[in-house]
Amino acid sequence: MSGATRLVLAAAVVFALSGCTAPSWVPLAGKAKAPEPQPPPPPPHEVRAPILSRPVPLTDDALVVDRVICVVNSDAVTLYELEEAEAYAVYETKQAPSTPEERAALREKALASIIERRLQLQQAEREKIVVDDAEMREQLDEIQKRLGAKNEAEFEQMVKAQGLSVEGVKKRLREQLQVERIKRRKVNLRISVTEEDIDHYLNANREKLETGLSFEARHILFVPTAGAGEDGWQAARRRAEDVYSRVMGGEEFGELAREFSDDTATAKNGGRLGILKRGELAPDIEKAILRLSPGEHSPPFRSEVGYHLFELESKETLAGEQLAQARNQIRDILYKQKYEIRLNEWLAEIRGKAIIEMRL
């Protein structure tokens, strides 16, 4: 029985607990889902668990698969577990290692993941986190449903067809529930996202969050005389300043655009640029327009083509339902960021207290 075949029910356990659909490589479960990213390794200055030896050489295929390759505190990790984890990683990435160096890297990464999981499980056991039979039954029913088994007997047949036992599946499920529960206690429940956090993020990223919102504006364009060099630009600026003084004196912007704008495409419509989405105009021009309040006019603004006068007619802003949706999205973003930070801190803490003996 290959390591890949043994993974089917194990993967179903993980995805049933997470509430997500199992990945496409699980033949009994269907829809694809990207693998969860592994937390980054600890920084170089972090205190690590004592390592008595390094996992450099690869194992020979003839070795016994239940050989102990690592001891995490008092728990043994077998070659069987490592090969299963390697097969899981290959199925998730759909990229088998093609060189000894790639296989060595895959093996080391898979072993690090096993050790991390074992440390979390040990912590759960130390804090006497237990899973009662009722919860186990509920989760097993959910797995059975996801796999499409009509009854318990059919589910058991599916398990056996994968070279596993129902008891083995239950053990993995119980351990997964314990790990998720200790993570909630040590990580999730120690994270909070305040309204002040959201306000700070919103203010710092408002421009990005408002991308796609619409606005309406007019402009009057003054183009330098071709071939006149800097003198042409100075003449265009003086024309713009003269018309700007008339705008500020109360003359109608649209009428002045029809009379003076060198942009013939918009001049006949009173300089109206139409309804625009943020991000459609050149960044410098858009910034000059959007810094205005509706009804305001800009002083002469120089762009690559000439001098402009702008009038902002209206603009959408983050308000009402749009603002509420943005704040909810920000809350999720900040929670995920804080979760990763807290998770890595906790994992570093339990790694630092562990004794890990490598026997590869």
mmCIF file of C-alpha atoms in Angstrom:
data_model
loop_
_atom_site.group_PDB
_atom_site.id
_atom_site.type_symbol
_atom_site.label_atom_id
_atom_site.label_comp_id
_atom_site.label_asym_id
_atom_site.label_seq_id
_atom_site.Cartn_x
_atom_site.Cartn_y
_atom_site.Cartn_z
ATOM 1 C CA MET A 1 0.000 0.000 0.000
ATOM 2 C CA SER A 2 1.590 3.321 -1.122
ATOM 3 C CA GLY A 3 1.975 6.361 1.116
ATOM 4 C CA ALA A 4 -0.267 8.349 -1.250
ATOM 5 C CA THR A 5 -3.118 5.874 -0.917
ATOM 6 C CA ARG A 6 -2.961 6.035 2.856
ATOM 7 C CA LEU A 7 -3.588 9.806 2.766
ATOM 8 C CA VAL A 8 -7.189 9.892 1.581
ATOM 9 C CA LEU A 9 -8.966 9.488 4.910
ATOM 10 C CA ALA A 10 -6.318 11.500 6.761
ATOM 11 C CA ALA A 11 -6.948 14.448 4.457
ATOM 12 C CA ALA A 12 -10.702 14.060 4.824
ATOM 13 C CA VAL A 13 -10.288 14.340 8.590
ATOM 14 C CA VAL A 14 -8.367 17.603 8.317
ATOM 15 C CA PHE A 15 -10.780 19.226 5.889
ATOM 16 C CA ALA A 16 -13.878 18.060 7.730
ATOM 17 C CA LEU A 17 -12.598 19.827 10.826
ATOM 18 C CA SER A 18 -11.758 23.009 8.972
ATOM 19 C CA GLY A 19 -15.198 23.180 7.384
ATOM 20 C CA CYS A 20 -13.626 23.353 3.911
ATOM 21 C CA THR A 21 -14.107 21.104 0.919
ATOM 22 C CA ALA A 22 -11.343 18.553 0.505
ATOM 23 C CA PRO A 23 -8.755 19.047 -2.280
ATOM 24 C CA SER A 24 -9.199 17.527 -5.731
ATOM 25 C CA TRP A 25 -6.555 14.879 -5.162
ATOM 26 C CA VAL A 26 -8.787 13.242 -2.550
ATOM 27 C CA PRO A 27 -10.673 10.867 -4.882
ATOM 28 C CA LEU A 28 -13.646 10.503 -2.552
ATOM 29 C CA ALA A 29 -14.131 14.123 -1.674
ATOM 30 C CA GLY A 30 -14.015 16.316 -4.801
ATOM 31 C CA LYS A 31 -13.456 20.041 -5.044
ATOM 32 C CA ALA A 32 -9.963 21.550 -4.935
ATOM 33 C CA LYS A 33 -8.631 23.836 -2.262
ATOM 34 C CA ALA A 34 -5.161 25.332 -1.897
ATOM 35 C CA PRO A 35 -3.067 23.896 0.942
ATOM 36 C CA GLU A 36 -2.725 25.895 4.137
ATOM 37 C CA PRO A 37 0.627 27.706 4.159
ATOM 38 C CA GLN A 38 3.085 26.438 6.719
ATOM 39 C CA PRO A 39 4.170 29.055 9.298
ATOM 40 C CA PRO A 40 7.582 30.579 8.469
ATOM 41 C CA PRO A 41 10.675 29.263 10.259
ATOM 42 C CA PRO A 42 11.783 31.086 13.415
ATOM 43 C CA PRO A 43 14.240 33.965 13.026
ATOM 44 C CA PRO A 44 17.958 33.172 13.377
ATOM 45 C CA HIS A 45 18.206 34.625 16.879
ATOM 46 C CA GLU A 46 15.388 32.511 18.254
ATOM 47 C CA VAL A 47 16.218 29.929 20.947
ATOM 48 C CA ARG A 48 15.684 26.497 19.426
ATOM 49 C CA ALA A 49 15.279 23.077 20.953
ATOM 50 C CA PRO A 50 18.519 21.119 21.390
ATOM 51 C CA ILE A 51 19.274 19.158 18.198
ATOM 52 C CA LEU A 52 21.513 16.184 18.803
ATOM 53 C CA SER A 53 21.991 15.293 15.151
ATOM 54 C CA ARG A 54 20.991 16.639 11.727
ATOM 55 C CA PRO A 55 18.781 14.831 9.137
ATOM 56 C CA VAL A 56 21.211 14.834 6.226
ATOM 57 C CA PRO A 57 21.326 11.387 4.554
ATOM 58 C CA LEU A 58 18.294 9.935 2.778
ATOM 59 C CA THR A 59 16.920 6.610 3.889
ATOM 60 C CA ASP A 60 17.205 3.566 1.686
ATOM 61 C CA ASP A 61 13.940 2.131 0.329
ATOM 62 C CA ALA A 62 14.768 -1.198 1.902
ATOM 63 C CA LEU A 63 14.700 0.199 5.433
ATOM 64 C CA VAL A 64 11.867 -0.881 7.706
ATOM 65 C CA VAL A 65 9.138 1.775 7.527
ATOM 66 C CA ASP A 66 8.330 1.747 11.226
ATOM 67 C CA ARG A 67 11.927 2.576 12.215
ATOM 68 C CA VAL A 68 12.155 5.454 14.720
ATOM 69 C CA ILE A 69 13.760 8.447 13.011
ATOM 70 C CA CYS A 70 13.139 11.143 15.587
ATOM 71 C CA VAL A 71 12.155 11.490 19.239
ATOM 72 C CA VAL A 72 10.223 14.597 20.276
ATOM 73 C CA ASN A 73 10.513 14.770 24.041
ATOM 74 C CA SER A 74 9.340 11.210 24.788
ATOM 75 C CA ASP A 75 7.352 10.620 21.567
ATOM 76 C CA ALA A 76 8.799 8.636 18.679
ATOM 77 C CA VAL A 77 8.348 9.608 15.023
ATOM 78 C CA THR A 78 8.638 6.718 12.565
ATOM 79 C CA LEU A 79 9.807 6.484 8.980
ATOM 80 C CA TYR A 80 6.238 5.472 8.084
ATOM 81 C CA GLU A 81 4.932 8.833 9.327
ATOM 82 C CA LEU A 82 7.609 10.730 7.438
ATOM 83 C CA GLU A 83 6.914 8.953 4.144
ATOM 84 C CA GLU A 84 3.196 9.597 4.606
ATOM 85 C CA ALA A 85 3.869 13.312 5.168
ATOM 86 C CA GLU A 86 6.109 13.436 2.101
ATOM 87 C CA ALA A 87 3.423 11.830 -0.041
ATOM 88 C CA TYR A 88 0.854 14.298 1.300
ATOM 89 C CA ALA A 89 3.115 17.219 0.314
ATOM 90 C CA VAL A 90 3.673 15.813 -3.182
ATOM 91 C CA TYR A 91 -0.068 15.446 -3.747
ATOM 92 C CA GLU A 92 -0.759 18.961 -2.492
ATOM 93 C CA THR A 93 1.888 20.608 -4.704
ATOM 94 C CA LYS A 94 1.577 18.018 -7.518
ATOM 95 C CA GLN A 95 5.347 18.281 -7.892
ATOM 96 C CA ALA A 96 7.428 15.227 -7.058
ATOM 97 C CA PRO A 97 11.085 15.884 -6.245
ATOM 98 C CA SER A 98 13.248 15.105 -9.269
ATOM 99 C CA THR A 99 16.703 15.290 -7.684
ATOM 100 C CA PRO A 100 18.247 13.992 -4.459
ATOM 101 C CA GLU A 101 18.614 17.592 -3.273
ATOM 102 C CA GLU A 102 14.907 18.309 -3.832
ATOM 103 C CA ARG A 103 13.913 15.124 -2.052
ATOM 104 C CA ALA A 104 16.185 15.965 0.875
ATOM 105 C CA ALA A 105 14.569 19.415 1.141
ATOM 106 C CA LEU A 106 11.079 17.899 0.961
ATOM 107 C CA ARG A 107 11.972 15.349 3.628
ATOM 108 C CA GLU A 108 13.382 17.946 5.999
ATOM 109 C CA LYS A 109 10.339 20.195 5.547
ATOM 110 C CA ALA A 110 7.942 17.280 6.096
ATOM 111 C CA LEU A 111 9.792 16.208 9.242
ATOM 112 C CA ALA A 112 9.716 19.770 10.609
ATOM 113 C CA SER A 113 5.949 19.780 10.100
ATOM 114 C CA ILE A 114 5.560 16.473 11.946
ATOM 115 C CA ILE A 115 7.649 17.739 14.859
ATOM 116 C CA GLU A 116 5.621 20.938 15.065
ATOM 117 C CA ARG A 117 2.362 19.025 15.111
ATOM 118 C CA ARG A 118 3.679 16.596 17.732
ATOM 119 C CA LEU A 119 4.690 19.483 19.996
ATOM 120 C CA GLN A 120 1.206 20.993 19.738
ATOM 121 C CA LEU A 121 -0.405 17.660 20.569
ATOM 122 C CA GLN A 122 1.858 17.228 23.591
ATOM 123 C CA GLN A 123 0.879 20.685 24.801
ATOM 124 C CA ALA A 124 -2.790 19.790 24.443
ATOM 125 C CA GLU A 125 -2.269 16.640 26.463
ATOM 126 C CA ARG A 126 -0.363 18.514 29.179
ATOM 127 C CA GLU A 127 -3.292 20.905 29.529
ATOM 128 C CA LYS A 128 -5.688 17.948 29.698
ATOM 129 C CA ILE A 129 -7.634 18.883 26.585
ATOM 130 C CA VAL A 130 -9.980 16.000 25.863
ATOM 131 C CA VAL A 131 -12.497 15.280 23.114
ATOM 132 C CA ASP A 132 -15.676 13.575 24.247
ATOM 133 C CA ASP A 133 -17.387 10.762 22.379
ATOM 134 C CA ALA A 134 -20.342 12.930 21.320
ATOM 135 C CA GLU A 135 -18.061 15.362 19.512
ATOM 136 C CA MET A 136 -16.165 12.502 17.929
ATOM 137 C CA ARG A 137 -19.414 11.021 16.667
ATOM 138 C CA GLU A 138 -20.481 14.355 15.205
ATOM 139 C CA GLN A 139 -17.179 14.795 13.378
ATOM 140 C CA LEU A 140 -17.164 11.216 12.090
ATOM 141 C CA ASP A 141 -20.680 11.723 10.740
ATOM 142 C CA GLU A 142 -19.463 14.845 8.943
ATOM 143 C CA ILE A 143 -16.545 12.937 7.371
ATOM 144 C CA GLN A 144 -18.881 10.130 6.372
ATOM 145 C CA LYS A 145 -21.189 12.664 4.733
ATOM 146 C CA ARG A 146 -18.339 14.365 2.867
ATOM 147 C CA LEU A 147 -17.105 11.031 1.516
ATOM 148 C CA GLY A 148 -20.594 10.131 0.343
ATOM 149 C CA ALA A 149 -20.922 6.997 2.504
ATOM 150 C CA LYS A 150 -24.586 6.093 2.977
ATOM 151 C CA ASN A 151 -24.074 4.341 6.313
ATOM 152 C CA GLU A 152 -21.416 3.387 8.821
ATOM 153 C CA ALA A 153 -20.744 0.029 7.188
ATOM 154 C CA GLU A 154 -20.050 1.670 3.820
ATOM 155 C CA PHE A 155 -17.813 4.209 5.528
ATOM 156 C CA GLU A 156 -15.839 1.394 7.161
ATOM 157 C CA GLN A 157 -15.404 -0.271 3.771
ATOM 158 C CA MET A 158 -14.036 2.980 2.345
ATOM 159 C CA VAL A 159 -11.589 3.211 5.230
ATOM 160 C CA LYS A 160 -10.379 -0.348 4.758
ATOM 161 C CA ALA A 161 -10.073 0.160 0.991
ATOM 162 C CA GLN A 162 -7.489 2.850 1.740
ATOM 163 C CA GLY A 163 -5.446 0.450 3.858
ATOM 164 C CA LEU A 164 -6.555 2.118 7.101
ATOM 165 C CA SER A 165 -8.638 1.139 10.082
ATOM 166 C CA VAL A 166 -11.578 2.976 11.597
ATOM 167 C CA GLU A 167 -9.675 3.126 14.875
ATOM 168 C CA GLY A 168 -6.741 4.727 13.106
ATOM 169 C CA VAL A 169 -9.001 7.356 11.567
ATOM 170 C CA LYS A 170 -10.579 8.034 14.949
ATOM 171 C CA LYS A 171 -7.146 8.467 16.519
ATOM 172 C CA ARG A 172 -6.088 10.987 13.890
ATOM 173 C CA LEU A 173 -9.400 12.819 14.213
ATOM 174 C CA ARG A 174 -9.162 13.009 17.996
ATOM 175 C CA GLU A 175 -5.606 14.342 17.772
ATOM 176 C CA GLN A 176 -6.633 16.932 15.207
ATOM 177 C CA LEU A 177 -9.442 18.136 17.439
ATOM 178 C CA GLN A 178 -7.044 18.396 20.380
ATOM 179 C CA VAL A 179 -4.561 20.424 18.330
ATOM 180 C CA GLU A 180 -7.256 22.794 17.054
ATOM 181 C CA ARG A 181 -8.515 23.281 20.603
ATOM 182 C CA ILE A 182 -5.099 24.060 22.061
ATOM 183 C CA LYS A 183 -4.484 26.523 19.226
ATOM 184 C CA ARG A 184 -7.749 28.258 20.051
ATOM 185 C CA ARG A 185 -6.691 28.495 23.689
ATOM 186 C CA LYS A 186 -3.106 29.619 23.082
ATOM 187 C CA VAL A 187 -3.576 31.650 19.907
ATOM 188 C CA ASN A 188 -7.127 32.558 18.843
ATOM 189 C CA LEU A 189 -8.378 33.644 22.250
ATOM 190 C CA ARG A 190 -5.342 35.871 22.771
ATOM 191 C CA ILE A 191 -6.000 37.972 19.666
ATOM 192 C CA SER A 192 -8.179 41.052 19.502
ATOM 193 C CA VAL A 193 -8.764 43.569 16.720
ATOM 194 C CA THR A 194 -9.954 46.905 18.076
ATOM 195 C CA GLU A 195 -11.883 49.648 16.314
ATOM 196 C CA GLU A 196 -8.765 51.797 16.705
ATOM 197 C CA ASP A 197 -6.743 49.155 14.831
ATOM 198 C CA ILE A 198 -9.274 49.264 11.999
ATOM 199 C CA ASP A 199 -9.293 53.088 11.916
ATOM 200 C CA HIS A 200 -5.491 53.165 11.680
ATOM 201 C CA TYR A 201 -5.439 50.650 8.802
ATOM 202 C CA LEU A 202 -8.274 52.466 7.026
ATOM 203 C CA ASN A 203 -6.516 55.830 7.193
ATOM 204 C CA ALA A 204 -3.195 54.381 6.048
ATOM 205 C CA ASN A 205 -4.725 52.475 3.119
ATOM 206 C CA ARG A 206 -7.733 54.591 2.165
ATOM 207 C CA GLU A 207 -6.442 55.257 -1.352
ATOM 208 C CA LYS A 208 -6.143 51.538 -2.107
ATOM 209 C CA LEU A 209 -9.493 50.754 -0.514
ATOM 210 C CA GLU A 210 -11.207 53.416 -2.617
ATOM 211 C CA THR A 211 -9.856 52.016 -5.899
ATOM 212 C CA GLY A 212 -12.775 51.478 -8.263
ATOM 213 C CA LEU A 213 -15.027 54.105 -6.703
ATOM 214 C CA SER A 214 -16.346 56.619 -9.239
ATOM 215 C CA PHE A 215 -16.075 60.389 -9.583
ATOM 216 C CA GLU A 216 -17.139 63.083 -12.056
ATOM 217 C CA ALA A 217 -15.008 66.046 -13.063
ATOM 218 C CA ARG A 218 -14.463 68.745 -15.686
ATOM 219 C CA HIS A 219 -11.240 70.274 -16.965
ATOM 220 C CA ILE A 220 -9.952 73.103 -19.112
ATOM 221 C CA LEU A 221 -6.694 72.333 -20.934
ATOM 222 C CA PHE A 222 -4.094 74.850 -22.115
ATOM 223 C CA VAL A 223 -1.541 73.284 -24.484
ATOM 224 C CA PRO A 224 1.869 74.969 -25.078
ATOM 225 C CA THR A 225 2.549 76.183 -28.581
ATOM 226 C CA ALA A 226 4.381 73.473 -30.521
ATOM 227 C CA GLY A 227 8.089 74.201 -30.969
ATOM 228 C CA ALA A 228 8.043 77.215 -28.651
ATOM 229 C CA GLY A 229 9.961 75.461 -25.888
ATOM 230 C CA GLU A 230 9.764 76.875 -22.380
ATOM 231 C CA ASP A 231 8.259 80.108 -23.683
ATOM 232 C CA GLY A 232 5.299 78.075 -24.930
ATOM 233 C CA TRP A 233 4.831 76.526 -21.488
ATOM 234 C CA GLN A 234 4.988 79.932 -19.820
ATOM 235 C CA ALA A 235 2.347 81.277 -22.211
ATOM 236 C CA ALA A 236 0.079 78.311 -21.457
ATOM 237 C CA ARG A 237 0.511 78.906 -17.729
ATOM 238 C CA ARG A 238 -0.423 82.587 -18.064
ATOM 239 C CA ARG A 239 -3.569 81.678 -20.001
ATOM 240 C CA ALA A 240 -4.497 79.144 -17.312
ATOM 241 C CA GLU A 241 -3.970 81.695 -14.532
ATOM 242 C CA ASP A 242 -6.141 84.233 -16.337
ATOM 243 C CA VAL A 243 -9.033 81.790 -16.780
ATOM 244 C CA TYR A 244 -8.614 80.535 -13.203
ATOM 245 C CA SER A 245 -9.120 84.090 -11.913
ATOM 246 C CA ARG A 246 -12.362 84.271 -13.896
ATOM 247 C CA VAL A 247 -13.494 80.928 -12.437
ATOM 248 C CA MET A 248 -12.786 82.191 -8.944
ATOM 249 C CA GLY A 249 -14.616 85.377 -9.822
ATOM 250 C CA GLY A 250 -17.786 83.348 -10.284
ATOM 251 C CA GLU A 251 -17.932 82.684 -14.039
ATOM 252 C CA GLU A 252 -19.401 79.319 -15.051
ATOM 253 C CA PHE A 253 -16.694 76.672 -15.479
ATOM 254 C CA GLY A 254 -18.472 74.904 -18.331
ATOM 255 C CA GLU A 255 -18.829 78.066 -20.396
ATOM 256 C CA LEU A 256 -15.165 78.920 -19.914
ATOM 257 C CA ALA A 257 -14.224 75.370 -20.989
ATOM 258 C CA ARG A 258 -16.222 75.738 -24.199
ATOM 259 C CA GLU A 259 -14.473 79.029 -24.957
ATOM 260 C CA PHE A 260 -10.874 78.394 -23.925
ATOM 261 C CA SER A 261 -10.086 74.651 -23.606
ATOM 262 C CA ASP A 262 -7.644 73.186 -26.120
ATOM 263 C CA ASP A 263 -9.146 69.735 -25.495
ATOM 264 C CA THR A 264 -11.654 69.838 -28.346
ATOM 265 C CA ALA A 265 -13.126 66.436 -27.403
ATOM 266 C CA THR A 266 -14.391 67.712 -24.053
ATOM 267 C CA ALA A 267 -14.663 71.464 -24.649
ATOM 268 C CA LYS A 268 -18.004 71.185 -26.438
ATOM 269 C CA ASN A 269 -19.406 69.396 -23.351
ATOM 270 C CA GLY A 270 -18.229 72.087 -20.978
ATOM 271 C CA GLY A 271 -15.004 70.224 -20.186
ATOM 272 C CA ARG A 272 -16.866 67.258 -18.718
ATOM 273 C CA LEU A 273 -14.663 64.150 -18.413
ATOM 274 C CA GLY A 274 -17.632 61.909 -17.619
ATOM 275 C CA ILE A 275 -17.969 59.270 -14.936
ATOM 276 C CA LEU A 276 -14.547 57.878 -14.113
ATOM 277 C CA LYS A 277 -13.341 55.036 -11.922
ATOM 278 C CA ARG A 278 -10.438 55.654 -9.629
ATOM 279 C CA GLY A 279 -7.341 54.341 -11.319
ATOM 280 C CA GLU A 280 -8.385 55.279 -14.878
ATOM 281 C CA LEU A 281 -6.517 58.600 -15.139
ATOM 282 C CA ALA A 282 -2.815 59.280 -14.820
ATOM 283 C CA PRO A 283 -1.987 59.137 -11.090
ATOM 284 C CA ASP A 284 -0.804 62.760 -10.846
ATOM 285 C CA ILE A 285 -3.912 64.121 -12.574
ATOM 286 C CA GLU A 286 -6.266 61.932 -10.561
ATOM 287 C CA LYS A 287 -4.602 62.991 -7.322
ATOM 288 C CA ALA A 288 -5.000 66.657 -8.231
ATOM 289 C CA ILE A 289 -8.717 66.135 -8.900
ATOM 290 C CA LEU A 290 -9.538 63.968 -5.901
ATOM 291 C CA ARG A 291 -7.913 66.260 -3.377
ATOM 292 C CA LEU A 292 -10.784 68.671 -4.191
ATOM 293 C CA SER A 293 -14.186 68.657 -2.532
ATOM 294 C CA PRO A 294 -17.282 68.567 -4.795
ATOM 295 C CA GLY A 295 -17.767 72.014 -6.339
ATOM 296 C CA GLU A 296 -14.135 73.055 -5.743
ATOM 297 C CA HIS A 297 -11.704 74.171 -8.466
ATOM 298 C CA SER A 298 -7.984 73.544 -8.715
ATOM 299 C CA PRO A 299 -5.385 76.213 -9.487
ATOM 300 C CA PRO A 300 -3.399 75.639 -12.696
ATOM 301 C CA PHE A 301 -1.887 72.142 -12.685
ATOM 302 C CA ARG A 302 0.929 71.159 -15.045
ATOM 303 C CA SER A 303 0.874 67.707 -16.626
ATOM 304 C CA GLU A 304 2.817 66.191 -19.513
ATOM 305 C CA VAL A 305 0.442 67.734 -22.072
ATOM 306 C CA GLY A 306 -0.133 71.208 -20.654
ATOM 307 C CA TYR A 307 -1.804 73.157 -17.869
ATOM 308 C CA HIS A 308 -5.204 72.117 -16.509
ATOM 309 C CA LEU A 309 -7.931 73.647 -14.434
ATOM 310 C CA PHE A 310 -10.098 71.032 -12.721
ATOM 311 C CA GLU A 311 -13.569 71.132 -11.243
ATOM 312 C CA LEU A 312 -14.722 68.172 -9.140
ATOM 313 C CA GLU A 313 -18.451 67.600 -9.556
ATOM 314 C CA SER A 314 -18.919 64.541 -7.348
ATOM 315 C CA LYS A 315 -17.053 61.550 -5.943
ATOM 316 C CA GLU A 316 -17.951 58.333 -4.184
ATOM 317 C CA THR A 317 -16.404 57.777 -0.780
ATOM 318 C CA LEU A 318 -16.268 54.925 1.673
ATOM 319 C CA ALA A 319 -19.482 55.506 3.554
ATOM 320 C CA GLY A 320 -22.571 53.635 4.656
ATOM 321 C CA GLU A 321 -22.694 50.006 3.543
ATOM 322 C CA GLN A 322 -19.442 50.289 1.559
ATOM 323 C CA LEU A 323 -17.623 51.529 4.645
ATOM 324 C CA ALA A 324 -19.120 48.749 6.788
ATOM 325 C CA GLN A 325 -17.963 46.129 4.269
ATOM 326 C CA ALA A 326 -14.488 47.664 4.120
ATOM 327 C CA ARG A 327 -14.211 47.626 7.920
ATOM 328 C CA ASN A 328 -15.206 43.949 8.021
ATOM 329 C CA GLN A 329 -12.571 43.125 5.408
ATOM 330 C CA ILE A 330 -9.962 45.068 7.363
ATOM 331 C CA ARG A 331 -10.942 43.211 10.542
ATOM 332 C CA ASP A 332 -10.300 39.888 8.761
ATOM 333 C CA ILE A 333 -6.958 41.093 7.381
ATOM 334 C CA LEU A 334 -5.737 42.298 10.762
ATOM 335 C CA TYR A 335 -6.950 39.160 12.523
ATOM 336 C CA LYS A 336 -5.002 36.946 10.110
ATOM 337 C CA GLN A 337 -1.892 39.062 10.556
ATOM 338 C CA LYS A 338 -2.118 38.919 14.342
ATOM 339 C CA TYR A 339 -2.916 35.193 14.219
ATOM 340 C CA GLU A 340 0.270 34.418 12.290
ATOM 341 C CA ILE A 341 2.368 36.490 14.686
ATOM 342 C CA ARG A 342 0.856 34.915 17.799
ATOM 343 C CA LEU A 343 1.004 31.379 16.347
ATOM 344 C CA ASN A 344 4.697 31.728 15.530
ATOM 345 C CA GLU A 345 5.420 33.121 18.991
ATOM 346 C CA TRP A 346 3.666 30.199 20.658
ATOM 347 C CA LEU A 347 5.348 27.610 18.421
ATOM 348 C CA ALA A 348 8.744 29.162 19.164
ATOM 349 C CA GLU A 349 7.955 28.957 22.867
ATOM 350 C CA ILE A 350 7.116 25.249 22.864
ATOM 351 C CA ARG A 351 10.010 24.425 20.500
ATOM 352 C CA GLY A 352 12.400 26.184 22.837
ATOM 353 C CA LYS A 353 11.358 23.944 25.733
ATOM 354 C CA ALA A 354 11.506 20.695 23.773
ATOM 355 C CA ILE A 355 14.226 18.050 23.502
ATOM 356 C CA ILE A 356 14.378 16.760 19.934
ATOM 357 C CA GLU A 357 16.665 13.873 18.972
ATOM 358 C CA MET A 358 17.150 13.225 15.242
ATOM 359 C CA ARG A 359 18.033 9.658 14.246
ATOM 360 C CA LEU A 360 18.115 9.910 10.471
#
